[in-house]
Amino acid sequence: MLATAGLVQAQAQAQPSASAVAAARELITIKGGDAVFDPIIGGVIETVKNLFVPTNPNLSKELDEVAEHLKKQYAAKQDELMNEVARIYAEKFSEAELKDLVKFYKSPLGHKMATTEPEVIDASMKRAQLWADAFSGDVMSRFREEMKKKGHDL
């Protein structure tokens, strides 16, 4: 009984405050993270619609109409998703830390970081892929060398 009461109390304490979630939402918005969520709702609706099209090709027009209707109807879900992500930030950072991050991202350097980081990540991923491709060729050559020593031509 005491263990259960302690668990309930710990869970209640783990919930971030409304102001921490608000600070997290502001941080996400400043960093441009809210734009990442924009295509999710429409994407889910299109995916579900496309599940119906192959077995109901004659209903394509009506399915498109329903999809557009649902996109408008579910637009408010964007806010729900934003709150979910903001809660994650608010669980990982204190309210004071979130406010400091907001302050940083509002600064010129923070703004530069927020606007440049997606480009840096994209370029980094491309560069890492090129590196991995070259490394893969080296590893393949080494496999062939080592297997040749064992009497196998690959």
PDB file of N, CA and C in Angstrom, residues 68-153:
ATOM      1  N   GLU A  68      -9.901  16.119 -47.104  1.00  0.00           N
ATOM      2  CA  GLU A  68      -9.839  17.573 -46.915  1.00  0.00           C
ATOM      3  C   GLU A  68     -10.673  18.006 -45.713  1.00  0.00           C
ATOM      4  N   HIS A  69     -11.846  17.406 -45.575  1.00  0.00           N
ATOM      5  CA  HIS A  69     -12.710  17.708 -44.427  1.00  0.00           C
ATOM      6  C   HIS A  69     -12.006  17.341 -43.115  1.00  0.00           C
ATOM      7  N   LEU A  70     -11.390  16.154 -43.091  1.00  0.00           N
ATOM      8  CA  LEU A  70     -10.711  15.700 -41.871  1.00  0.00           C
ATOM      9  C   LEU A  70      -9.499  16.567 -41.543  1.00  0.00           C
ATOM     10  N   LYS A  71      -8.797  17.037 -42.566  1.00  0.00           N
ATOM     11  CA  LYS A  71      -7.647  17.920 -42.316  1.00  0.00           C
ATOM     12  C   LYS A  71      -8.091  19.180 -41.583  1.00  0.00           C
ATOM     13  N   LYS A  72      -9.222  19.735 -42.002  1.00  0.00           N
ATOM     14  CA  LYS A  72      -9.749  20.926 -41.322  1.00  0.00           C
ATOM     15  C   LYS A  72     -10.230  20.573 -39.920  1.00  0.00           C
ATOM     16  N   GLN A  73     -10.915  19.444 -39.820  1.00  0.00           N
ATOM     17  CA  GLN A  73     -11.473  19.028 -38.529  1.00  0.00           C
ATOM     18  C   GLN A  73     -10.373  18.731 -37.510  1.00  0.00           C
ATOM     19  N   TYR A  74      -9.293  18.117 -37.974  1.00  0.00           N
ATOM     20  CA  TYR A  74      -8.222  17.711 -37.062  1.00  0.00           C
ATOM     21  C   TYR A  74      -7.098  18.736 -36.940  1.00  0.00           C
ATOM     22  N   ALA A  75      -7.244  19.908 -37.516  1.00  0.00           N
ATOM     23  CA  ALA A  75      -6.188  20.928 -37.441  1.00  0.00           C
ATOM     24  C   ALA A  75      -5.803  21.239 -36.001  1.00  0.00           C
ATOM     25  N   ALA A  76      -6.774  21.187 -35.092  1.00  0.00           N
ATOM     26  CA  ALA A  76      -6.497  21.479 -33.678  1.00  0.00           C
ATOM     27  C   ALA A  76      -5.612  20.416 -33.032  1.00  0.00           C
ATOM     28  N   LYS A  77      -5.524  19.256 -33.650  1.00  0.00           N
ATOM     29  CA  LYS A  77      -4.662  18.195 -33.111  1.00  0.00           C
ATOM     30  C   LYS A  77      -3.197  18.630 -33.120  1.00  0.00           C
ATOM     31  N   GLN A  78      -2.873  19.588 -33.984  1.00  0.00           N
ATOM     32  CA  GLN A  78      -1.511  20.116 -34.042  1.00  0.00           C
ATOM     33  C   GLN A  78      -1.091  20.630 -32.668  1.00  0.00           C
ATOM     34  N   ASP A  79      -2.006  21.307 -32.000  1.00  0.00           N
ATOM     35  CA  ASP A  79      -1.745  21.852 -30.674  1.00  0.00           C
ATOM     36  C   ASP A  79      -1.521  20.724 -29.668  1.00  0.00           C
ATOM     37  N   GLU A  80      -2.291  19.660 -29.803  1.00  0.00           N
ATOM     38  CA  GLU A  80      -2.142  18.495 -28.922  1.00  0.00           C
ATOM     39  C   GLU A  80      -0.756  17.872 -29.089  1.00  0.00           C
ATOM     40  N   LEU A  81      -0.327  17.731 -30.333  1.00  0.00           N
ATOM     41  CA  LEU A  81       0.999  17.170 -30.609  1.00  0.00           C
ATOM     42  C   LEU A  81       2.090  18.080 -30.050  1.00  0.00           C
ATOM     43  N   MET A  82       1.925  19.370 -30.240  1.00  0.00           N
ATOM     44  CA  MET A  82       2.899  20.333 -29.715  1.00  0.00           C
ATOM     45  C   MET A  82       3.005  20.214 -28.200  1.00  0.00           C
ATOM     46  N   ASN A  83       1.866  20.055 -27.523  1.00  0.00           N
ATOM     47  CA  ASN A  83       1.887  19.894 -26.066  1.00  0.00           C
ATOM     48  C   ASN A  83       2.614  18.622 -25.654  1.00  0.00           C
ATOM     49  N   GLU A  84       2.426  17.547 -26.399  1.00  0.00           N
ATOM     50  CA  GLU A  84       3.114  16.288 -26.085  1.00  0.00           C
ATOM     51  C   GLU A  84       4.630  16.472 -26.164  1.00  0.00           C
ATOM     52  N   VAL A  85       5.079  17.105 -27.222  1.00  0.00           N
ATOM     53  CA  VAL A  85       6.521  17.326 -27.390  1.00  0.00           C
ATOM     54  C   VAL A  85       7.034  18.310 -26.340  1.00  0.00           C
ATOM     55  N   ALA A  86       6.258  19.341 -26.051  1.00  0.00           N
ATOM     56  CA  ALA A  86       6.658  20.318 -25.031  1.00  0.00           C
ATOM     57  C   ALA A  86       6.794  19.646 -23.670  1.00  0.00           C
ATOM     58  N   ARG A  87       5.912  18.710 -23.370  1.00  0.00           N
ATOM     59  CA  ARG A  87       6.013  17.982 -22.091  1.00  0.00           C
ATOM     60  C   ARG A  87       7.329  17.208 -22.003  1.00  0.00           C
ATOM     61  N   ILE A  88       7.761  16.648 -23.114  1.00  0.00           N
ATOM     62  CA  ILE A  88       9.041  15.919 -23.116  1.00  0.00           C
ATOM     63  C   ILE A  88      10.179  16.877 -22.754  1.00  0.00           C
ATOM     64  N   TYR A  89      10.203  18.032 -23.397  1.00  0.00           N
ATOM     65  CA  TYR A  89      11.224  19.037 -23.057  1.00  0.00           C
ATOM     66  C   TYR A  89      11.123  19.419 -21.583  1.00  0.00           C
ATOM     67  N   ALA A  90       9.892  19.631 -21.107  1.00  0.00           N
ATOM     68  CA  ALA A  90       9.679  20.071 -19.722  1.00  0.00           C
ATOM     69  C   ALA A  90      10.034  18.980 -18.715  1.00  0.00           C
ATOM     70  N   GLU A  91      10.038  17.734 -19.147  1.00  0.00           N
ATOM     71  CA  GLU A  91      10.472  16.641 -18.265  1.00  0.00           C
ATOM     72  C   GLU A  91      11.995  16.535 -18.225  1.00  0.00           C
ATOM     73  N   LYS A  92      12.651  16.962 -19.285  1.00  0.00           N
ATOM     74  CA  LYS A  92      14.110  16.836 -19.384  1.00  0.00           C
ATOM     75  C   LYS A  92      14.859  18.080 -18.905  1.00  0.00           C
ATOM     76  N   PHE A  93      14.190  19.226 -18.944  1.00  0.00           N
ATOM     77  CA  PHE A  93      14.805  20.482 -18.534  1.00  0.00           C
ATOM     78  C   PHE A  93      13.935  21.141 -17.469  1.00  0.00           C
ATOM     79  N   SER A  94      14.575  21.800 -16.529  1.00  0.00           N
ATOM     80  CA  SER A  94      13.804  22.554 -15.531  1.00  0.00           C
ATOM     81  C   SER A  94      13.188  23.774 -16.211  1.00  0.00           C
ATOM     82  N   GLU A  95      12.223  24.371 -15.536  1.00  0.00           N
ATOM     83  CA  GLU A  95      11.595  25.572 -16.090  1.00  0.00           C
ATOM     84  C   GLU A  95      12.631  26.677 -16.280  1.00  0.00           C
ATOM     85  N   ALA A  96      13.526  26.826 -15.306  1.00  0.00           N
ATOM     86  CA  ALA A  96      14.573  27.851 -15.408  1.00  0.00           C
ATOM     87  C   ALA A  96      15.478  27.580 -16.615  1.00  0.00           C
ATOM     88  N   GLU A  97      15.838  26.320 -16.819  1.00  0.00           N
ATOM     89  CA  GLU A  97      16.677  25.973 -17.972  1.00  0.00           C
ATOM     90  C   GLU A  97      15.950  26.279 -19.284  1.00  0.00           C
ATOM     91  N   LEU A  98      14.669  25.944 -19.328  1.00  0.00           N
ATOM     92  CA  LEU A  98      13.888  26.228 -20.536  1.00  0.00           C
ATOM     93  C   LEU A  98      13.847  27.729 -20.813  1.00  0.00           C
ATOM     94  N   LYS A  99      13.657  28.512 -19.767  1.00  0.00           N
ATOM     95  CA  LYS A  99      13.624  29.969 -19.941  1.00  0.00           C
ATOM     96  C   LYS A  99      14.984  30.497 -20.400  1.00  0.00           C
ATOM     97  N   ASP A 100      16.059  29.906 -19.872  1.00  0.00           N
ATOM     98  CA  ASP A 100      17.399  30.297 -20.322  1.00  0.00           C
ATOM     99  C   ASP A 100      17.602  29.936 -21.798  1.00  0.00           C
ATOM    100  N   LEU A 101      17.106  28.768 -22.186  1.00  0.00           N
ATOM    101  CA  LEU A 101      17.210  28.361 -23.590  1.00  0.00           C
ATOM    102  C   LEU A 101      16.415  29.304 -24.490  1.00  0.00           C
ATOM    103  N   VAL A 102      15.218  29.669 -24.059  1.00  0.00           N
ATOM    104  CA  VAL A 102      14.410  30.623 -24.826  1.00  0.00           C
ATOM    105  C   VAL A 102      15.179  31.934 -24.977  1.00  0.00           C
ATOM    106  N   LYS A 103      15.747  32.393 -23.879  1.00  0.00           N
ATOM    107  CA  LYS A 103      16.527  33.639 -23.905  1.00  0.00           C
ATOM    108  C   LYS A 103      17.683  33.510 -24.901  1.00  0.00           C
ATOM    109  N   PHE A 104      18.382  32.373 -24.851  1.00  0.00           N
ATOM    110  CA  PHE A 104      19.491  32.154 -25.779  1.00  0.00           C
ATOM    111  C   PHE A 104      19.005  32.179 -27.226  1.00  0.00           C
ATOM    112  N   TYR A 105      17.953  31.431 -27.523  1.00  0.00           N
ATOM    113  CA  TYR A 105      17.480  31.347 -28.909  1.00  0.00           C
ATOM    114  C   TYR A 105      16.877  32.654 -29.409  1.00  0.00           C
ATOM    115  N   LYS A 106      16.551  33.563 -28.505  1.00  0.00           N
ATOM    116  CA  LYS A 106      16.092  34.894 -28.912  1.00  0.00           C
ATOM    117  C   LYS A 106      17.273  35.826 -29.181  1.00  0.00           C
ATOM    118  N   SER A 107      18.463  35.442 -28.717  1.00  0.00           N
ATOM    119  CA  SER A 107      19.655  36.264 -28.950  1.00  0.00           C
ATOM    120  C   SER A 107      20.087  36.107 -30.412  1.00  0.00           C
ATOM    121  N   PRO A 108      20.926  37.025 -30.908  1.00  0.00           N
ATOM    122  CA  PRO A 108      21.402  36.894 -32.293  1.00  0.00           C
ATOM    123  C   PRO A 108      22.100  35.552 -32.555  1.00  0.00           C
ATOM    124  N   LEU A 109      22.952  35.119 -31.622  1.00  0.00           N
ATOM    125  CA  LEU A 109      23.633  33.843 -31.812  1.00  0.00           C
ATOM    126  C   LEU A 109      22.640  32.681 -31.773  1.00  0.00           C
ATOM    127  N   GLY A 110      21.712  32.731 -30.849  1.00  0.00           N
ATOM    128  CA  GLY A 110      20.703  31.675 -30.764  1.00  0.00           C
ATOM    129  C   GLY A 110      19.840  31.619 -32.009  1.00  0.00           C
ATOM    130  N   HIS A 111      19.473  32.791 -32.527  1.00  0.00           N
ATOM    131  CA  HIS A 111      18.688  32.847 -33.761  1.00  0.00           C
ATOM    132  C   HIS A 111      19.480  32.231 -34.911  1.00  0.00           C
ATOM    133  N   LYS A 112      20.770  32.577 -34.970  1.00  0.00           N
ATOM    134  CA  LYS A 112      21.625  31.999 -36.017  1.00  0.00           C
ATOM    135  C   LYS A 112      21.686  30.485 -35.863  1.00  0.00           C
ATOM    136  N   MET A 113      21.815  30.019 -34.634  1.00  0.00           N
ATOM    137  CA  MET A 113      21.860  28.581 -34.378  1.00  0.00           C
ATOM    138  C   MET A 113      20.573  27.914 -34.855  1.00  0.00           C
ATOM    139  N   ALA A 114      19.435  28.499 -34.501  1.00  0.00           N
ATOM    140  CA  ALA A 114      18.143  27.912 -34.863  1.00  0.00           C
ATOM    141  C   ALA A 114      17.935  27.879 -36.370  1.00  0.00           C
ATOM    142  N   THR A 115      18.367  28.929 -37.058  1.00  0.00           N
ATOM    143  CA  THR A 115      18.141  28.975 -38.500  1.00  0.00           C
ATOM    144  C   THR A 115      19.193  28.208 -39.293  1.00  0.00           C
ATOM    145  N   THR A 116      20.387  28.078 -38.739  1.00  0.00           N
ATOM    146  CA  THR A 116      21.476  27.411 -39.444  1.00  0.00           C
ATOM    147  C   THR A 116      21.554  25.919 -39.137  1.00  0.00           C
ATOM    148  N   GLU A 117      21.129  25.528 -37.953  1.00  0.00           N
ATOM    149  CA  GLU A 117      21.274  24.132 -37.539  1.00  0.00           C
ATOM    150  C   GLU A 117      20.656  23.128 -38.513  1.00  0.00           C
ATOM    151  N   PRO A 118      19.470  23.366 -39.063  1.00  0.00           N
ATOM    152  CA  PRO A 118      18.939  22.389 -40.025  1.00  0.00           C
ATOM    153  C   PRO A 118      19.860  22.186 -41.232  1.00  0.00           C
ATOM    154  N   GLU A 119      20.472  23.279 -41.720  1.00  0.00           N
ATOM    155  CA  GLU A 119      21.417  23.171 -42.831  1.00  0.00           C
ATOM    156  C   GLU A 119      22.648  22.377 -42.414  1.00  0.00           C
ATOM    157  N   VAL A 120      23.132  22.645 -41.206  1.00  0.00           N
ATOM    158  CA  VAL A 120      24.311  21.943 -40.701  1.00  0.00           C
ATOM    159  C   VAL A 120      24.011  20.451 -40.559  1.00  0.00           C
ATOM    160  N   ILE A 121      22.849  20.132 -40.024  1.00  0.00           N
ATOM    161  CA  ILE A 121      22.470  18.723 -39.856  1.00  0.00           C
ATOM    162  C   ILE A 121      22.352  18.051 -41.215  1.00  0.00           C
ATOM    163  N   ASP A 122      21.705  18.722 -42.172  1.00  0.00           N
ATOM    164  CA  ASP A 122      21.546  18.158 -43.511  1.00  0.00           C
ATOM    165  C   ASP A 122      22.905  17.924 -44.166  1.00  0.00           C
ATOM    166  N   ALA A 123      23.764  18.930 -44.119  1.00  0.00           N
ATOM    167  CA  ALA A 123      25.098  18.796 -44.707  1.00  0.00           C
ATOM    168  C   ALA A 123      25.907  17.724 -43.983  1.00  0.00           C
ATOM    169  N   SER A 124      25.756  17.648 -42.673  1.00  0.00           N
ATOM    170  CA  SER A 124      26.471  16.634 -41.889  1.00  0.00           C
ATOM    171  C   SER A 124      26.033  15.234 -42.279  1.00  0.00           C
ATOM    172  N   MET A 125      24.731  15.052 -42.466  1.00  0.00           N
ATOM    173  CA  MET A 125      24.225  13.728 -42.844  1.00  0.00           C
ATOM    174  C   MET A 125      24.726  13.339 -44.235  1.00  0.00           C
ATOM    175  N   LYS A 126      24.752  14.305 -45.155  1.00  0.00           N
ATOM    176  CA  LYS A 126      25.264  14.024 -46.505  1.00  0.00           C
ATOM    177  C   LYS A 126      26.747  13.682 -46.453  1.00  0.00           C
ATOM    178  N   ARG A 127      27.487  14.462 -45.692  1.00  0.00           N
ATOM    179  CA  ARG A 127      28.924  14.210 -45.572  1.00  0.00           C
ATOM    180  C   ARG A 127      29.176  12.863 -44.910  1.00  0.00           C
ATOM    181  N   ALA A 128      28.400  12.542 -43.877  1.00  0.00           N
ATOM    182  CA  ALA A 128      28.551  11.253 -43.198  1.00  0.00           C
ATOM    183  C   ALA A 128      28.231  10.106 -44.148  1.00  0.00           C
ATOM    184  N   GLN A 129      27.235  10.290 -45.017  1.00  0.00           N
ATOM    185  CA  GLN A 129      26.895   9.243 -45.981  1.00  0.00           C
ATOM    186  C   GLN A 129      28.029   9.037 -46.978  1.00  0.00           C
ATOM    187  N   LEU A 130      28.615  10.134 -47.470  1.00  0.00           N
ATOM    188  CA  LEU A 130      29.757  10.019 -48.382  1.00  0.00           C
ATOM    189  C   LEU A 130      30.919   9.310 -47.695  1.00  0.00           C
ATOM    190  N   TRP A 131      31.179   9.691 -46.459  1.00  0.00           N
ATOM    191  CA  TRP A 131      32.255   9.059 -45.699  1.00  0.00           C
ATOM    192  C   TRP A 131      31.973   7.572 -45.524  1.00  0.00           C
ATOM    193  N   ALA A 132      30.730   7.233 -45.158  1.00  0.00           N
ATOM    194  CA  ALA A 132      30.358   5.831 -44.943  1.00  0.00           C
ATOM    195  C   ALA A 132      30.487   5.035 -46.238  1.00  0.00           C
ATOM    196  N   ASP A 133      30.131   5.647 -47.370  1.00  0.00           N
ATOM    197  CA  ASP A 133      30.269   4.958 -48.658  1.00  0.00           C
ATOM    198  C   ASP A 133      31.733   4.639 -48.943  1.00  0.00           C
ATOM    199  N   ALA A 134      32.615   5.614 -48.718  1.00  0.00           N
ATOM    200  CA  ALA A 134      34.048   5.392 -48.935  1.00  0.00           C
ATOM    201  C   ALA A 134      34.578   4.348 -47.959  1.00  0.00           C
ATOM    202  N   PHE A 135      34.171   4.446 -46.723  1.00  0.00           N
ATOM    203  CA  PHE A 135      34.592   3.492 -45.700  1.00  0.00           C
ATOM    204  C   PHE A 135      34.111   2.089 -46.052  1.00  0.00           C
ATOM    205  N   SER A 136      32.901   1.986 -46.564  1.00  0.00           N
ATOM    206  CA  SER A 136      32.339   0.694 -46.954  1.00  0.00           C
ATOM    207  C   SER A 136      33.205   0.029 -48.020  1.00  0.00           C
ATOM    208  N   GLY A 137      33.679   0.832 -48.982  1.00  0.00           N
ATOM    209  CA  GLY A 137      34.559   0.285 -50.013  1.00  0.00           C
ATOM    210  C   GLY A 137      35.843  -0.255 -49.416  1.00  0.00           C
ATOM    211  N   ASP A 138      36.406   0.463 -48.448  1.00  0.00           N
ATOM    212  CA  ASP A 138      37.619   0.021 -47.770  1.00  0.00           C
ATOM    213  C   ASP A 138      37.365  -1.275 -46.999  1.00  0.00           C
ATOM    214  N   VAL A 139      36.243  -1.321 -46.295  1.00  0.00           N
ATOM    215  CA  VAL A 139      35.904  -2.522 -45.524  1.00  0.00           C
ATOM    216  C   VAL A 139      35.697  -3.707 -46.460  1.00  0.00           C
ATOM    217  N   MET A 140      35.037  -3.477 -47.601  1.00  0.00           N
ATOM    218  CA  MET A 140      34.818  -4.561 -48.557  1.00  0.00           C
ATOM    219  C   MET A 140      36.151  -5.105 -49.063  1.00  0.00           C
ATOM    220  N   SER A 141      37.086  -4.204 -49.383  1.00  0.00           N
ATOM    221  CA  SER A 141      38.415  -4.631 -49.840  1.00  0.00           C
ATOM    222  C   SER A 141      39.116  -5.460 -48.773  1.00  0.00           C
ATOM    223  N   ARG A 142      39.013  -5.022 -47.539  1.00  0.00           N
ATOM    224  CA  ARG A 142      39.653  -5.750 -46.445  1.00  0.00           C
ATOM    225  C   ARG A 142      39.024  -7.123 -46.249  1.00  0.00           C
ATOM    226  N   PHE A 143      37.693  -7.207 -46.357  1.00  0.00           N
ATOM    227  CA  PHE A 143      37.029  -8.514 -46.270  1.00  0.00           C
ATOM    228  C   PHE A 143      37.582  -9.446 -47.341  1.00  0.00           C
ATOM    229  N   ARG A 144      37.696  -8.921 -48.570  1.00  0.00           N
ATOM    230  CA  ARG A 144      38.201  -9.751 -49.674  1.00  0.00           C
ATOM    231  C   ARG A 144      39.633 -10.207 -49.393  1.00  0.00           C
ATOM    232  N   GLU A 145      40.477  -9.283 -48.916  1.00  0.00           N
ATOM    233  CA  GLU A 145      41.864  -9.638 -48.594  1.00  0.00           C
ATOM    234  C   GLU A 145      41.918 -10.732 -47.531  1.00  0.00           C
ATOM    235  N   GLU A 146      41.162 -10.522 -46.459  1.00  0.00           N
ATOM    236  CA  GLU A 146      41.195 -11.478 -45.349  1.00  0.00           C
ATOM    237  C   GLU A 146      40.628 -12.834 -45.759  1.00  0.00           C
ATOM    238  N   MET A 147      39.573 -12.823 -46.555  1.00  0.00           N
ATOM    239  CA  MET A 147      38.979 -14.090 -46.996  1.00  0.00           C
ATOM    240  C   MET A 147      39.895 -14.791 -47.998  1.00  0.00           C
ATOM    241  N   LYS A 148      40.640 -14.010 -48.796  1.00  0.00           N
ATOM    242  CA  LYS A 148      41.589 -14.603 -49.743  1.00  0.00           C
ATOM    243  C   LYS A 148      42.682 -15.344 -48.974  1.00  0.00           C
ATOM    244  N   LYS A 149      43.119 -14.777 -47.838  1.00  0.00           N
ATOM    245  CA  LYS A 149      44.107 -15.444 -46.988  1.00  0.00           C
ATOM    246  C   LYS A 149      43.590 -16.786 -46.494  1.00  0.00           C
ATOM    247  N   LYS A 150      42.266 -16.890 -46.389  1.00  0.00           N
ATOM    248  CA  LYS A 150      41.643 -18.124 -45.912  1.00  0.00           C
ATOM    249  C   LYS A 150      41.278 -19.044 -47.074  1.00  0.00           C
ATOM    250  N   GLY A 151      41.658 -18.621 -48.299  1.00  0.00           N
ATOM    251  CA  GLY A 151      41.415 -19.461 -49.462  1.00  0.00           C
ATOM    252  C   GLY A 151      40.077 -19.251 -50.144  1.00  0.00           C
ATOM    253  N   HIS A 152      39.451 -18.121 -49.894  1.00  0.00           N
ATOM    254  CA  HIS A 152      38.142 -17.846 -50.506  1.00  0.00           C
ATOM    255  C   HIS A 152      38.210 -16.565 -51.320  1.00  0.00           C
ATOM    256  N   ASP A 153      37.758 -16.635 -52.573  1.00  0.00           N
ATOM    257  CA  ASP A 153      37.657 -15.437 -53.402  1.00  0.00           C
ATOM    258  C   ASP A 153      36.235 -14.903 -53.320  1.00  0.00           C
TER     259      ASP A 153
END
